[in-house]
Amino acid sequence: MNPKSKNILLGLLIAGLLVAVVVGVYTYAGQRAFISTLFSGLTLGSLFFMVAAGLTLIFGLMDVLNFAHGSMFMLGAYIGWQFYTNPTFIFGMAPFLLAFGAGVMLTPIIKPYLIAWKVSEKMQKALPKIAYVLALLALVFAFVGFDILSVADTAMVAATTTTIGNPLAEISAQEPLSSYWLRPLLMFVAGLLIAVASSRPGDKTQFAPRETIGKKLLMPAALLVLTVLSTLVRESASEALLLMNGNLRFVLSILLAVAFGFVFGAVIEITLIRPLYVRPTFILLMTLGLSYVIRELVQYLWDPLTYQMSRPPLFAQPGKATSIAEWLQKGSATIDIYGATVPTYRLFIIALGIVMFVVVLFVMTRTRLGMTIRAGVQDPQMVEAMGINVKAVFTLVFAMGVALAALGGIGAAPFLPVQPLMGDTYQTQGLITVVIGGMGSYVGAFVGAMILGMARAFGDYFALKLSLSPAIAEASTVIIMVIVLLTKPQGLFGKKE
Amino acid sequence: MSAQIPANDLLVVDRIETFIGQFHILENVSVRVPKGSITVLLGRNGAGKTTTLKSIIGLTPPREGKITFDGLEIQGKQAFNIANLGMGYVPENRAIFRALSVLENLKLAERKKGDFERKSDFIFELFPDLKRLYKLPGNHLSGGQQQMLAVARALVPDNKLLLIDEPSEGLAPILIQQMMEAIRQLSQTTTILLVEQNFIMASQLAERYTIIDDGKSVQEGLMEDLVEDTDLIHHYLGASIKTRKELEMEHESEK
């Protein structure tokens, strides 16, 4: 039998088996239970996908298995939750980060001049070190006397006390502007010093074109303007935001979490991963260590507690809607779908997962960036020899992957308890998803995530119904992975090497 | 006649040394490529010809020595910066992007938007096969077509210099003819540095040669002088290589 007809036969067999299973479960469970389990499966699948998508993108291009992905998922949830519940912390910290970013972003502008600078060899080695030490000092002094914990606590307090009454009551008074503005200034100086150090003054082996400076000035200038603005409005903005429509605030939280994930990912790639590309094992250990650092940092800022983010108004009113139109109008918490009661927020998570899949698929197949990524998966050296800055593409892809994880985190925050370990289960399932779908395959990650979501949901259903141990549902995903690996070691959509 | 004015050299590789890991691959290689010429790197397998090309484009940056391209020192710069100065690279073994279609392979090579639209007629005239196959993914192409695509890719942007590594490797004789014709046409607008094992092809195409032996450049000069120098050829390139003169003599005696 030739391989083509063998494949068709195998496909028919699997499709037949699938239909039989679906029909069997449907008749056994009844319509209502089947549909509600189906939707929880889709929800879980969507969440798994949000983690797996970034993992598989990063692994496919860079061969980096990011063990901090779950922590970045968690971080996205915290940032989004913090912003949604009480943005004082975010607005209090924004001037610090923006000013620092503006300083660092000046690197490409000052670099050509610093390189051309005549510096003795001794000074060439000493100057960056001196600059780094000064930058560290500036960083420390920027934070001296700034009570970061009490600012972080604002959302914690808001979440644990009654927020329904008056959200403004939870805003704590902050330092007056007259003494505060020095902090962003010091942060800017710190950033600038790091820019000086990293451009290695006097080292003429580097290459830095001068002609495009005008364009490069745009970003730091924008950041500086934002710094000044955010310094001025840091208190009034919190109030204005809390009085804003909850749905809109939720959308803003999502955007913020995604932007944060993107910048955070870019910073991690440039500072921690890039120096280690020659030692892949070290990257693995580094990301593992990073996940602990992130977790400890979060526990330090927000205490090792569990928070429940309240759902945005669109998903919060008690009562069951009978149609989508009624839900959108009333903002009901649940909706009736063919007799089954499905929480409306689940529909949102499913939709978010699908939108993310389609958008990233579009980017991968239809844009130049996607082309570059697919080419880079095979041969990054050749892509570089064609005149494309592969390092920058690596940074971009890592940043995108982390942004996707953060998006998953904020998407899941109103649905899952927000706590420091919330990403761990999803990271494990995300890794299994990536293995099932085929390492580096994006479509595979989606299919794998849906398979796993279904397995978990129906596993839980049967475990409850037949009074089996709930561990069965958890084990089911690993069993599926074993079966896939035994029959198709490269994964469902993986390419044979 | 071989006294060249240095200002006329588009590329000057001056005593470079390249390491790959701990291995000292290039010990002392100097190559000059005059503007508008085809220069060929000759040498046995493993002599360091491919590494020389990779050192020039910056994929294996040299540790010592100087490379001047179009009046600019480029050693130590990143490969994408060097490429953007106007250097195209066609690697050996047809390293096209197999997951991308023919069209995508060509599009990706654009350095400015619209490069491909501007050059497509010229490219498809040189390689008519590619026009027919432009929607196919790279891994569906035959070896010859992949090689054509690899060369075509380097033609999309405006390059001052093309580095072409073994364009005839594993091609059927008829395709070798087509490839030679294409390279000859290219050389009218672009300077070319070629690595070629097929001595007949090399001697017909190139005006200048540099012989690399065991990581060192040992001899350079005009091709028309080399084809006469049977001893030199046999010493550095192996006894199995026959010059045109020897082939002609064999041909005569068979008659």
Coordinates of C-alpha atoms in Angstrom, one line a residue, chain A residues 95-472:
Chain A
P95 CA 7.4 57.3 35.4
F96 CA 10.3 55.2 36.7
L97 CA 10.2 52.7 33.9
L98 CA 9.4 55.2 31.1
A99 CA 12.3 57.5 32.2
F100 CA 14.7 54.5 32.4
G101 CA 13.5 53.3 29.0
A102 CA 14.0 56.7 27.5
G103 CA 17.6 56.8 28.7
V104 CA 18.5 53.3 27.4
M105 CA 16.8 54.0 24.1
L106 CA 19.3 56.8 23.5
T107 CA 21.9 54.1 22.9
P108 CA 21.8 54.1 19.0
I109 CA 22.1 57.9 19.0
I110 CA 25.1 58.3 21.3
K111 CA 26.8 55.1 20.2
P112 CA 28.4 56.4 16.9
Y113 CA 29.9 59.4 18.8
L114 CA 31.1 57.3 21.7
I115 CA 32.8 54.8 19.4
A116 CA 34.6 57.6 17.5
W117 CA 35.8 59.0 20.8
K118 CA 39.5 58.5 21.4
V119 CA 40.0 56.5 24.5
S120 CA 43.1 54.7 25.8
E121 CA 42.8 50.9 25.9
K122 CA 42.8 50.9 29.7
M123 CA 40.0 53.4 29.8
Q124 CA 38.1 51.4 27.2
K125 CA 37.9 48.5 29.7
A126 CA 37.3 50.7 32.7
L127 CA 34.7 53.1 31.4
P128 CA 31.8 50.7 30.9
K129 CA 32.4 49.3 34.4
I130 CA 32.4 52.7 35.9
A131 CA 29.2 53.6 34.0
Y132 CA 27.5 50.4 35.2
V133 CA 28.3 51.1 38.8
L134 CA 27.1 54.7 38.6
A135 CA 23.9 53.5 36.9
L136 CA 23.4 51.1 39.8
L137 CA 23.8 53.9 42.3
A138 CA 21.4 56.1 40.4
L139 CA 18.9 53.2 40.4
V140 CA 19.2 52.7 44.1
F141 CA 18.9 56.4 44.9
A142 CA 15.9 56.7 42.7
F143 CA 14.0 54.3 44.9
V144 CA 15.4 55.4 48.3
G145 CA 12.5 56.4 50.5
F146 CA 9.9 55.4 48.0
D147 CA 7.5 53.0 49.6
I148 CA 6.9 50.6 46.8
L149 CA 5.1 48.0 48.9
S150 CA 2.4 50.4 50.1
V151 CA 1.7 51.4 46.5
A152 CA 1.6 47.7 45.5
D153 CA -0.8 47.0 48.4
T154 CA -3.4 49.4 47.0
A155 CA -4.9 46.8 44.7
M156 CA -4.5 44.1 47.4
V157 CA -6.5 46.2 49.8
A158 CA -9.0 47.1 47.1
A159 CA -9.4 43.4 46.3
T160 CA -9.8 42.2 49.8
T161 CA -12.1 45.0 51.1
T162 CA -15.4 46.1 49.5
T163 CA -14.7 47.6 46.2
I164 CA -18.3 48.0 45.2
G165 CA -18.8 51.0 47.5
N166 CA -16.3 53.6 46.6
P167 CA -13.2 52.6 44.7
L168 CA -11.6 56.0 45.3
A169 CA -11.4 55.3 49.0
E170 CA -8.6 52.8 48.5
I171 CA -6.3 55.2 46.8
S172 CA -3.5 56.1 49.1
A173 CA -2.0 59.5 49.1
Q174 CA 1.4 59.8 47.4
E175 CA 4.5 61.8 47.7
P176 CA 4.2 65.4 46.6
L177 CA 5.4 66.2 43.1
S178 CA 8.1 68.6 44.4
S179 CA 10.2 65.7 45.8
Y180 CA 8.9 63.0 43.5
W181 CA 10.1 64.3 40.2
L182 CA 13.8 63.7 41.1
R183 CA 13.1 60.0 41.0
P184 CA 12.3 59.7 37.3
L185 CA 15.2 62.1 36.6
L186 CA 17.6 59.7 38.4
M187 CA 16.0 56.8 36.5
F188 CA 16.7 58.6 33.2
V189 CA 20.3 59.2 34.2
A190 CA 20.6 55.5 35.1
G191 CA 19.3 54.5 31.7
L192 CA 21.7 56.9 30.0
L193 CA 24.6 55.5 31.9
I194 CA 23.7 52.0 30.8
A195 CA 23.5 53.3 27.3
V196 CA 27.0 54.7 27.6
A197 CA 28.3 51.5 29.1
S198 CA 26.8 49.2 26.6
S199 CA 28.1 51.2 23.6
R200 CA 31.7 50.5 24.8
P201 CA 33.2 54.0 24.1
G202 CA 36.3 54.0 22.0
D203 CA 35.9 50.4 20.8
K204 CA 36.3 50.9 17.0
T205 CA 35.5 47.3 16.0
Q206 CA 31.8 48.1 16.3
F207 CA 29.7 49.3 13.5
A208 CA 27.1 52.1 14.1
P209 CA 25.8 54.1 11.2
R210 CA 25.0 57.7 11.9
E211 CA 22.7 58.6 9.1
T212 CA 19.4 57.4 10.6
I213 CA 19.6 59.3 13.9
G214 CA 16.5 61.4 13.2
K215 CA 14.2 58.4 13.2
K216 CA 15.9 56.8 16.2
L217 CA 15.3 60.0 18.3
L218 CA 11.6 59.6 18.0
M219 CA 11.2 56.7 20.4
P220 CA 13.2 58.2 23.4
A221 CA 11.6 61.6 22.8
A222 CA 8.1 60.0 23.0
L223 CA 9.1 58.1 26.1
L224 CA 10.3 61.3 27.7
V225 CA 7.1 63.1 26.9
L226 CA 5.2 60.2 28.4
T227 CA 7.4 60.3 31.5
V228 CA 6.6 63.9 32.1
L229 CA 2.9 63.3 31.5
S230 CA 2.7 60.3 33.7
T231 CA 4.6 62.1 36.4
L232 CA 2.0 64.9 36.4
V233 CA -1.1 62.8 36.1
R234 CA 0.0 59.8 38.3
E235 CA -2.7 60.5 41.0
S236 CA -5.5 62.0 39.0
A237 CA -5.2 59.3 36.3
S238 CA -5.9 56.5 38.9
E239 CA -9.1 58.3 40.0
A240 CA -10.2 58.9 36.4
L241 CA -9.6 55.3 35.5
L242 CA -11.5 53.9 38.5
L243 CA -14.5 56.0 37.6
M244 CA -14.4 54.8 34.0
N245 CA -16.6 52.2 32.5
G246 CA -15.5 48.8 33.8
N247 CA -15.5 47.1 30.4
L248 CA -13.4 49.8 28.9
R249 CA -11.0 49.5 31.9
F250 CA -10.8 45.8 31.2
V251 CA -9.8 46.4 27.6
L252 CA -7.2 48.8 28.8
S253 CA -5.9 46.3 31.3
I254 CA -5.6 43.7 28.4
L255 CA -3.6 46.2 26.3
L256 CA -1.4 47.2 29.2
A257 CA -0.6 43.5 30.0
V258 CA 0.2 42.8 26.4
A259 CA 2.4 45.9 26.1
F260 CA 4.1 45.0 29.4
G261 CA 4.7 41.4 28.3
F262 CA 6.2 42.6 25.0
V263 CA 8.6 45.0 26.6
F264 CA 9.5 42.6 29.4
G265 CA 10.1 39.8 26.9
A266 CA 12.4 42.1 24.8
V267 CA 14.4 43.1 27.8
I268 CA 14.8 39.5 29.0
E269 CA 15.9 38.4 25.5
I270 CA 18.5 41.2 25.1
T271 CA 19.9 41.1 28.6
L272 CA 19.7 37.5 29.6
I273 CA 19.2 35.2 26.7
R274 CA 21.2 36.8 23.9
P275 CA 24.6 36.3 25.7
L276 CA 23.8 32.6 26.1
Y277 CA 22.9 31.5 22.6
V278 CA 26.2 29.7 22.3
R279 CA 25.2 27.6 25.4
P280 CA 21.6 26.3 24.9
T281 CA 21.6 24.3 28.2
F282 CA 22.4 27.5 30.1
I283 CA 19.4 29.2 28.6
L284 CA 17.2 26.4 29.9
L285 CA 18.6 26.8 33.4
M286 CA 18.4 30.5 33.2
T287 CA 14.7 30.6 32.3
L288 CA 14.0 28.1 35.0
G289 CA 15.8 30.4 37.5
L290 CA 14.0 33.4 36.1
S291 CA 10.7 31.8 36.8
Y292 CA 11.6 31.6 40.5
V293 CA 12.9 35.2 40.5
I294 CA 9.6 36.4 39.0
R295 CA 7.5 34.4 41.5
E296 CA 9.5 35.7 44.5
L297 CA 9.2 39.3 43.2
V298 CA 5.5 38.9 42.9
Q299 CA 5.2 37.4 46.4
Y300 CA 7.3 40.3 47.7
L301 CA 5.1 42.9 46.1
W302 CA 1.7 41.4 46.6
D303 CA 2.3 38.8 49.4
P304 CA 1.8 35.1 48.7
L305 CA -2.0 35.4 48.8
T306 CA -4.8 34.4 46.4
Y307 CA -6.9 37.1 44.8
Q308 CA -10.1 37.0 42.9
M309 CA -10.3 39.6 40.1
S310 CA -13.9 40.7 39.7
R311 CA -15.3 40.1 36.3
P312 CA -15.9 43.2 34.1
P313 CA -19.5 44.4 34.1
L314 CA -20.3 42.7 30.7
F315 CA -19.9 39.3 32.4
A316 CA -20.9 40.1 36.0
Q317 CA -24.7 40.7 36.4
P318 CA -26.4 37.7 38.1
G319 CA -29.0 36.0 36.0
K320 CA -29.1 33.9 32.9
A321 CA -29.4 35.3 29.4
T322 CA -31.3 33.3 26.8
S323 CA -29.6 34.8 23.8
I324 CA -26.3 36.5 22.9
A325 CA -28.2 39.7 22.3
E326 CA -29.7 39.6 25.8
W327 CA -26.3 38.9 27.3
L328 CA -24.7 41.8 25.6
Q329 CA -27.5 44.1 26.7
K330 CA -27.8 43.0 30.3
G331 CA -24.2 41.8 30.9
S332 CA -25.4 38.5 32.3
A333 CA -23.0 36.2 34.1
T334 CA -24.3 33.1 32.4
I335 CA -26.0 32.2 29.2
D336 CA -28.2 29.4 28.1
I337 CA -26.9 27.4 25.2
Y338 CA -29.1 24.5 24.2
G339 CA -30.2 23.9 27.7
A340 CA -26.8 24.1 29.3
T341 CA -25.8 27.0 31.5
V342 CA -22.5 28.4 30.4
P343 CA -20.7 31.3 32.1
T344 CA -20.4 34.1 29.6
Y345 CA -16.8 34.8 30.5
R346 CA -15.9 31.4 29.1
L347 CA -17.2 32.5 25.8
F348 CA -14.9 35.5 26.0
I349 CA -11.9 33.3 26.7
I350 CA -12.7 31.0 23.8
A351 CA -13.2 34.0 21.5
L352 CA -9.9 35.5 22.7
G353 CA -8.1 32.2 22.0
I354 CA -9.6 32.0 18.5
V355 CA -8.8 35.6 17.6
M356 CA -5.3 35.2 18.8
F357 CA -4.9 32.1 16.7
V358 CA -6.2 33.8 13.6
V359 CA -4.2 37.0 14.1
V360 CA -0.9 35.2 14.7
L361 CA -1.6 32.8 11.8
F362 CA -2.1 35.8 9.6
V363 CA 1.2 37.3 10.7
M364 CA 3.0 34.0 10.1
T365 CA 1.7 33.3 6.7
R366 CA 0.9 36.7 5.1
T367 CA 3.5 39.2 6.4
R368 CA 7.2 39.7 5.8
L369 CA 7.8 39.1 9.5
G370 CA 6.1 35.7 9.3
M371 CA 8.2 34.9 6.2
T372 CA 11.4 35.9 8.0
I373 CA 10.4 33.7 11.0
R374 CA 9.7 30.7 8.9
A375 CA 12.9 31.1 7.0
G376 CA 14.8 31.7 10.2
V377 CA 13.5 28.5 11.7
Q378 CA 15.4 26.6 9.0
D379 CA 18.5 28.7 8.5
P380 CA 19.0 31.9 10.6
Q381 CA 22.5 32.4 9.1
M382 CA 21.3 32.5 5.6
V383 CA 18.6 35.0 6.6
E384 CA 21.2 37.2 8.1
A385 CA 23.4 36.9 5.0
M386 CA 20.5 38.3 3.1
G387 CA 20.7 41.5 5.0
I388 CA 18.1 40.9 7.7
N389 CA 19.0 41.6 11.3
V390 CA 18.2 38.1 12.7
K391 CA 19.1 39.1 16.3
A392 CA 16.4 41.8 16.2
V393 CA 13.9 39.2 14.8
F394 CA 14.8 36.9 17.6
T395 CA 14.1 39.7 20.1
L396 CA 10.9 40.5 18.4
V397 CA 9.7 36.9 18.4
F398 CA 10.6 36.4 22.1
A399 CA 8.8 39.6 23.0
M400 CA 5.8 38.5 21.0
G401 CA 5.8 35.1 22.7
V402 CA 5.9 36.7 26.1
A403 CA 3.2 39.2 25.1
L404 CA 1.0 36.3 24.1
A405 CA 1.6 34.6 27.5
A406 CA 0.7 37.9 29.3
L407 CA -2.4 38.2 27.2
G408 CA -3.4 34.7 28.3
G409 CA -2.7 35.7 31.9
I410 CA -4.9 38.8 31.9
G411 CA -7.6 36.9 29.9
A412 CA -7.6 34.1 32.5
A413 CA -7.4 36.5 35.6
P414 CA -11.1 37.0 36.1
F415 CA -11.6 33.3 35.6
L416 CA -8.8 31.8 37.7
P417 CA -7.6 32.7 41.2
V418 CA -4.8 35.2 40.8
Q419 CA -1.8 33.8 42.8
P420 CA 1.9 33.3 42.3
L421 CA 1.6 29.7 41.1
M422 CA -1.3 30.2 38.7
G423 CA 0.9 29.8 35.6
D424 CA 2.6 26.6 36.6
T425 CA -0.2 24.2 35.6
Y426 CA -0.7 26.1 32.4
Q427 CA 3.0 25.9 31.6
T428 CA 3.1 22.1 32.1
Q429 CA 0.0 21.7 29.9
G430 CA 1.4 24.2 27.4
L431 CA 4.6 22.1 27.1
I432 CA 2.6 18.9 26.6
T433 CA 0.5 20.8 24.0
V434 CA 3.6 21.8 22.1
V435 CA 5.0 18.2 22.2
I436 CA 1.7 16.8 20.9
G437 CA 1.2 19.5 18.2
G438 CA 4.9 19.2 17.1
M439 CA 7.6 21.4 18.4
G440 CA 7.6 24.7 16.6
S441 CA 4.3 24.1 14.8
Y442 CA 1.8 26.9 15.3
V443 CA -1.2 25.1 14.0
G444 CA -0.2 22.1 15.9
A445 CA -0.2 24.1 19.1
F446 CA -3.8 25.1 18.5
V447 CA -5.0 21.6 17.7
G448 CA -3.0 20.1 20.6
A449 CA -4.4 22.6 23.0
M450 CA -8.0 21.8 22.0
I451 CA -7.3 18.1 22.3
L452 CA -5.9 18.6 25.8
G453 CA -8.7 21.0 26.8
M454 CA -11.3 18.4 25.8
A455 CA -9.4 15.6 27.5
R456 CA -9.2 17.5 30.7
A457 CA -12.9 18.6 30.7
F458 CA -14.3 15.3 29.8
G459 CA -11.9 13.5 32.0
D460 CA -13.1 15.6 34.9
Y461 CA -16.7 15.0 33.9
F462 CA -16.3 11.2 33.9
A463 CA -14.2 11.2 37.0
L464 CA -17.0 13.0 38.8
K465 CA -19.8 10.9 37.3
L466 CA -18.1 7.5 37.9
S467 CA -16.6 8.7 41.2
L468 CA -13.1 8.0 40.0
S469 CA -10.1 9.9 41.3
P470 CA -9.9 13.4 39.6
A471 CA -6.2 12.6 39.0
I472 CA -7.4 10.6 36.0

